[in-house]
């Protein structure tokens, strides 16, 4: 089976709906309201599609997420069985602050396509097609950087690496810059960096760091579709956010949830484990303006959206501008 163009475009319309719903909250300093609006719009649109869909990674488990929770059935139940990984807003803080590069994102594939994991932290190492096979998270970061530089025929000071600008990464960033590596820091939202690392003529050689697992699975779909490579580990909260009593309690709960879903923490996950089939698709619609896509453009009679659709079956990228009449 293949995700045909009609189904791919229909699923991509879900990110358009989420981006439009988030627009009124841009710059309003209320990231929860923005997320709630995007989630509601995304779910409503999904439930109008002719699919038998299931959320495999999204807003969290049923006890903590009223919509788009892991295991939720979506669609009208009449079409293909489709698995969906969602992040209604990759960069909620950026929407709230009116900053660039916030996206509504989604990945989809047929049944059995995606790793099932809780909404927790994930260590990620992503490279493009030219560096496929060079990375191994069983080795240290320095080893991997040397391996990528060698396969790309670059010196270390010619490498460009993107990483989230979070306290957990500050020592890494300092060390990488001391080695002469060009480090691009992102305030939030690492899926855009994953895109740049895997797209043709990529401007970023490596996306590395600890971020969200939903974004990690979605990034893996991008890498799989475009022939890139990725390895990852599920990371508990005490490692990502600090070893205190509250985070240790949270971590114990995350480990139990992983066991329930049949996966483990702190174990290397290959790209084929994260995304099992080539026939997957990715869609992103910009909420705010950015380097890759324009944000939702509000006019008197219409809203214009700017989206990217990646189809793994055809290894193709499509940029789509749509006009939505008011």
C-alpha atoms as one frame of an Amber mdcrd trajectory, in Angstrom:
protein
   0.000   0.000   0.000   1.083   3.552  -0.620  -0.016   6.897   0.706  -1.465
   8.244  -2.531  -1.425  11.939  -3.362  -5.099  12.396  -2.483  -4.642  10.928
   1.002  -1.364  12.788   1.527  -2.912  16.164   0.658  -5.948  15.410   2.840
  -3.747  14.621   5.825  -1.634  17.719   5.148  -4.770  19.870   5.432  -4.721
  19.023   9.141  -1.621  21.151   9.772  -3.204  24.016   7.811  -6.218  23.902
  10.144  -3.974  23.926  13.221  -1.883  26.846  11.959  -4.968  28.929  11.172
  -6.439  28.184  14.607  -3.213  29.274  16.337  -2.974  32.562  14.427  -5.169
  34.668  16.772  -2.821  33.790  19.644   0.396  34.946  17.985   2.068  37.463
  20.300  -0.659  37.164  22.962   1.637  35.610  25.605  -0.695  32.652  26.147
   0.951  29.516  24.821  -1.628  27.207  26.452  -4.504  28.899  24.656  -2.612
  28.720  21.360  -1.931  25.020  21.852  -5.525  24.269  22.837  -6.829  26.025
  19.723  -4.413  24.164  17.453  -5.161  20.804  19.071  -8.917  21.278  18.748
  -8.685  22.320  15.085  -6.308  19.481  14.236  -8.557  16.892  15.869 -11.693
  18.251  14.182 -10.045  18.130  10.770  -8.666  14.627  11.344 -12.109  13.379
  12.290 -13.485  14.662   8.979 -11.011  12.588   6.953 -11.836   9.284   5.308
  -9.327   7.332   7.416  -9.277   4.806  10.232  -6.613   6.677  12.166  -4.865
   6.280  15.508  -2.593   8.695  17.363   0.626   6.847  18.247   2.485   9.784
  19.725   1.029  13.170  20.503  -0.154  15.315  23.392   0.312  12.609  26.046
  -1.652   9.735  27.533  -5.422   9.773  27.941  -5.229  10.751  31.630  -3.322
  13.955  30.836  -4.543  14.952  27.365  -8.234  15.366  26.509  -7.529  15.362
  22.760  -4.921  13.847  20.431  -3.821  11.529  23.234  -1.811   8.403  22.527
  -4.147   5.688  21.322  -6.995   8.032  20.357  -8.935   6.939  17.290  -9.375
   9.674  14.681 -10.986   9.896  11.265 -14.420   8.704  10.224 -13.330   5.042
  10.403 -14.154   4.350   6.769 -10.763   4.438   5.047  -7.211   3.125   5.410
  -5.698   2.277   8.796  -3.282   5.134   9.396  -0.918   5.888  12.280  -0.338
   9.533  13.132   2.346  11.355  15.127   1.403  14.937  15.895   2.730  18.122
  17.398   0.002  20.733  16.902   2.536  23.503  17.577   6.275  22.965  17.442
   7.252  26.130  19.265   4.319  27.186  21.471   6.479  29.763  23.236   7.426
  31.260  19.864   3.744  31.627  18.974   3.023  33.242  22.336   5.913  35.677
  21.882   5.251  36.326  18.196   8.631  34.899  17.203   9.574  33.246  13.916
   9.673  29.590  12.876   6.702  28.099  14.739   5.101  25.200  12.872   2.091
  22.922  13.013   3.464  19.474  12.178   2.299  15.925  11.590   3.658  12.625
  10.292   1.539   9.731   9.063   2.034   6.192   7.856   0.220   2.906   7.637
  -0.297   0.625  10.647   2.962  -0.380  12.335   4.999   2.531  10.976   6.045
   4.382  14.123   7.666   3.767  17.479   5.141   4.006  20.293   6.478   5.963
  23.252   5.242   8.347  25.944   5.420  12.109  25.570   8.839  12.471  27.234
  12.383  13.561  26.378  14.513  12.059  23.635  18.183  12.402  22.712  18.454
  12.786  18.926  21.243  12.696  16.361  20.111  13.402  12.783  22.092  13.684
   9.555  21.313  13.891   5.865  21.635  11.280   3.145  25.367  11.814   2.562
  26.175  10.892   6.168  23.880   7.858   6.416  25.557   5.048   8.327  28.180
   7.254   9.970  26.509   7.803  13.347  26.413   5.567  16.418  25.036   6.791
  19.755  26.863   3.981  21.543  29.915   6.214  21.033  30.521   9.705  22.381
  29.527  12.895  20.602  33.134  13.654  19.622  33.446  10.252  17.916  30.265
  10.895  15.936  31.316  14.370  14.886  34.621  13.011  13.601  32.788  10.247
  11.711  30.354  12.683  10.082  33.158  15.091   9.150  35.118  12.253   7.572
  32.239  10.897   5.481  31.323  14.436   4.349  34.978  15.148   3.536  34.977
  18.161   5.860  37.117  19.316   8.731  35.452  19.787  12.122  35.458  23.561
  11.721  33.473  23.155   8.504  30.646  21.284  10.243  27.392  23.042  11.134
  25.367  21.645  14.016  21.964  22.788  15.289  20.960  22.336  18.925  18.307
  23.690  21.285  19.518  26.557  23.475  18.619  24.892  26.786  20.581  24.698
  30.071  21.143  20.959  29.540  23.091  21.785  26.364  25.121  24.803  27.453
  28.293  22.855  28.291  27.998  20.943  25.006  27.575  24.175  23.040  30.619
  25.718  24.746  32.735  22.638  24.001  31.625  22.414  20.362  32.422  26.068
  19.718  35.821  25.601  21.353  36.459  22.892  18.741  35.622  25.390  15.990
  32.312  23.801  15.006  29.661  26.205  13.746  26.816  25.847  16.261  23.343
  27.197  15.508  21.236  27.485  18.659  17.449  27.344  18.572  15.192  28.747
  21.323  12.568  26.025  20.776  11.357  23.590  18.138  13.977  21.235  16.728
  11.925  19.760  13.853  12.873  22.691  11.618  16.539  21.906  12.253  15.873
  18.251  11.407  14.385  19.414   8.132  17.431  21.491   7.291  19.735  18.572
   8.148  17.951  16.140   5.813  16.667  18.237   2.906  18.580  18.379  -0.396
  21.406  20.945  -0.356  21.108  20.948   3.407  22.512  23.940   5.242  22.912
  22.019   8.523  25.076  18.894   8.766  23.802  17.632  12.125  20.841  18.146
  14.424  21.719  16.991  17.943  20.326  17.315  21.437  17.650  16.368  23.918
  14.126  17.479  23.011  10.619  16.085  22.858   9.939  12.489  21.827   6.924
  13.394  19.633   9.136  15.782  17.676  11.756  13.038  17.562   9.444  10.508
  15.942   8.242  13.145  13.496  11.859  14.050  12.686  12.559  10.350  12.121
   9.747  10.281   9.561  11.456  13.148   7.727  14.818  11.356   7.791  13.246
   8.094   6.606  11.359   9.788   3.792  14.396  11.701   2.512  17.018   8.987
   2.932  18.759  10.556   5.919  19.758   8.839   9.138  18.858   9.190  12.796
  19.564   7.517  16.104  17.851   8.330  19.374  17.341   7.409  23.017  14.347
   8.007  25.277  15.614  10.089  28.202  13.944  10.390  31.598  13.128  13.764
  33.086  15.749  13.584  35.853  18.488  13.338  33.223  17.034  16.089  31.021
  15.910  18.537  33.715  17.973  17.778  36.827  18.314  15.078  39.459  15.895
  16.113  42.209  13.119  14.288  44.060  10.307  15.574  41.836  12.105  14.669
  38.610  13.094  11.243  39.956   9.439  10.520  40.713   8.518  11.702  37.237
  11.256   9.496  35.747   9.952   6.377  37.524   6.555   7.040  35.979   8.111
   7.503  32.522   9.955   4.185  32.809   6.719   2.419  33.750   4.892   4.008
  30.825   7.657   2.948  28.438   7.453  -0.647  29.667   3.695  -0.580  29.131
   4.258   0.492  25.518   6.965  -2.107  24.935   9.991   0.168  24.794  12.927
   1.090  27.052  14.655   4.251  28.221  18.326   4.999  27.568  18.560   2.381
  24.801  19.833   3.283  21.328  17.008   3.398  18.785  17.883   3.104  15.104
  15.994   4.892  12.377  14.373   1.587  11.384  13.093   1.211  14.954  11.750
   4.757  15.082  10.074   4.505  11.656   9.663   1.022  10.230   8.387   1.755
   6.733   9.543   3.991   3.898   5.985   4.911   2.915   5.443   7.743   5.397
   4.586  11.376   4.937   5.315  14.603   6.784   3.454  17.881   6.686   4.307
  21.254   8.218   2.401  24.521   7.995   4.038  27.698   9.261   2.174  29.640
  11.912   4.640  32.508  12.143   7.029  33.586   9.396  10.307  31.729   9.148
  13.359  30.889   7.105  11.736  27.999   5.242   8.035  28.879   5.139   5.974
  32.052   5.364   3.535  32.300   8.251  -0.231  32.459   7.919  -0.981  35.597
   5.922  -4.214  37.294   6.942  -6.082  39.261   4.283  -9.561  40.810   4.257
 -11.148  38.029   2.211  -8.838  35.048   2.787  -6.065  33.465   4.799  -2.996
  32.184   2.980  -1.067  29.211   4.365   2.402  28.048   3.409   3.142  24.340
   3.858   5.718  21.668   3.107   4.681  18.098   2.282   7.233  15.280   2.144
   6.240  11.913   0.656   8.498   8.994   1.522   7.116   6.741  -1.208   8.283
   9.135  -3.912  11.138  10.802  -1.949   9.582  14.120  -2.917   9.099  17.533
  -1.331   6.229  19.810  -2.270   5.731  23.417  -1.192   2.047  24.355  -1.127
   0.432  27.773  -0.822  -3.291  27.557  -0.163  -5.923  30.259   0.017  -8.744
  29.807   2.542 -11.737  32.031   1.922 -13.295  33.597   4.998
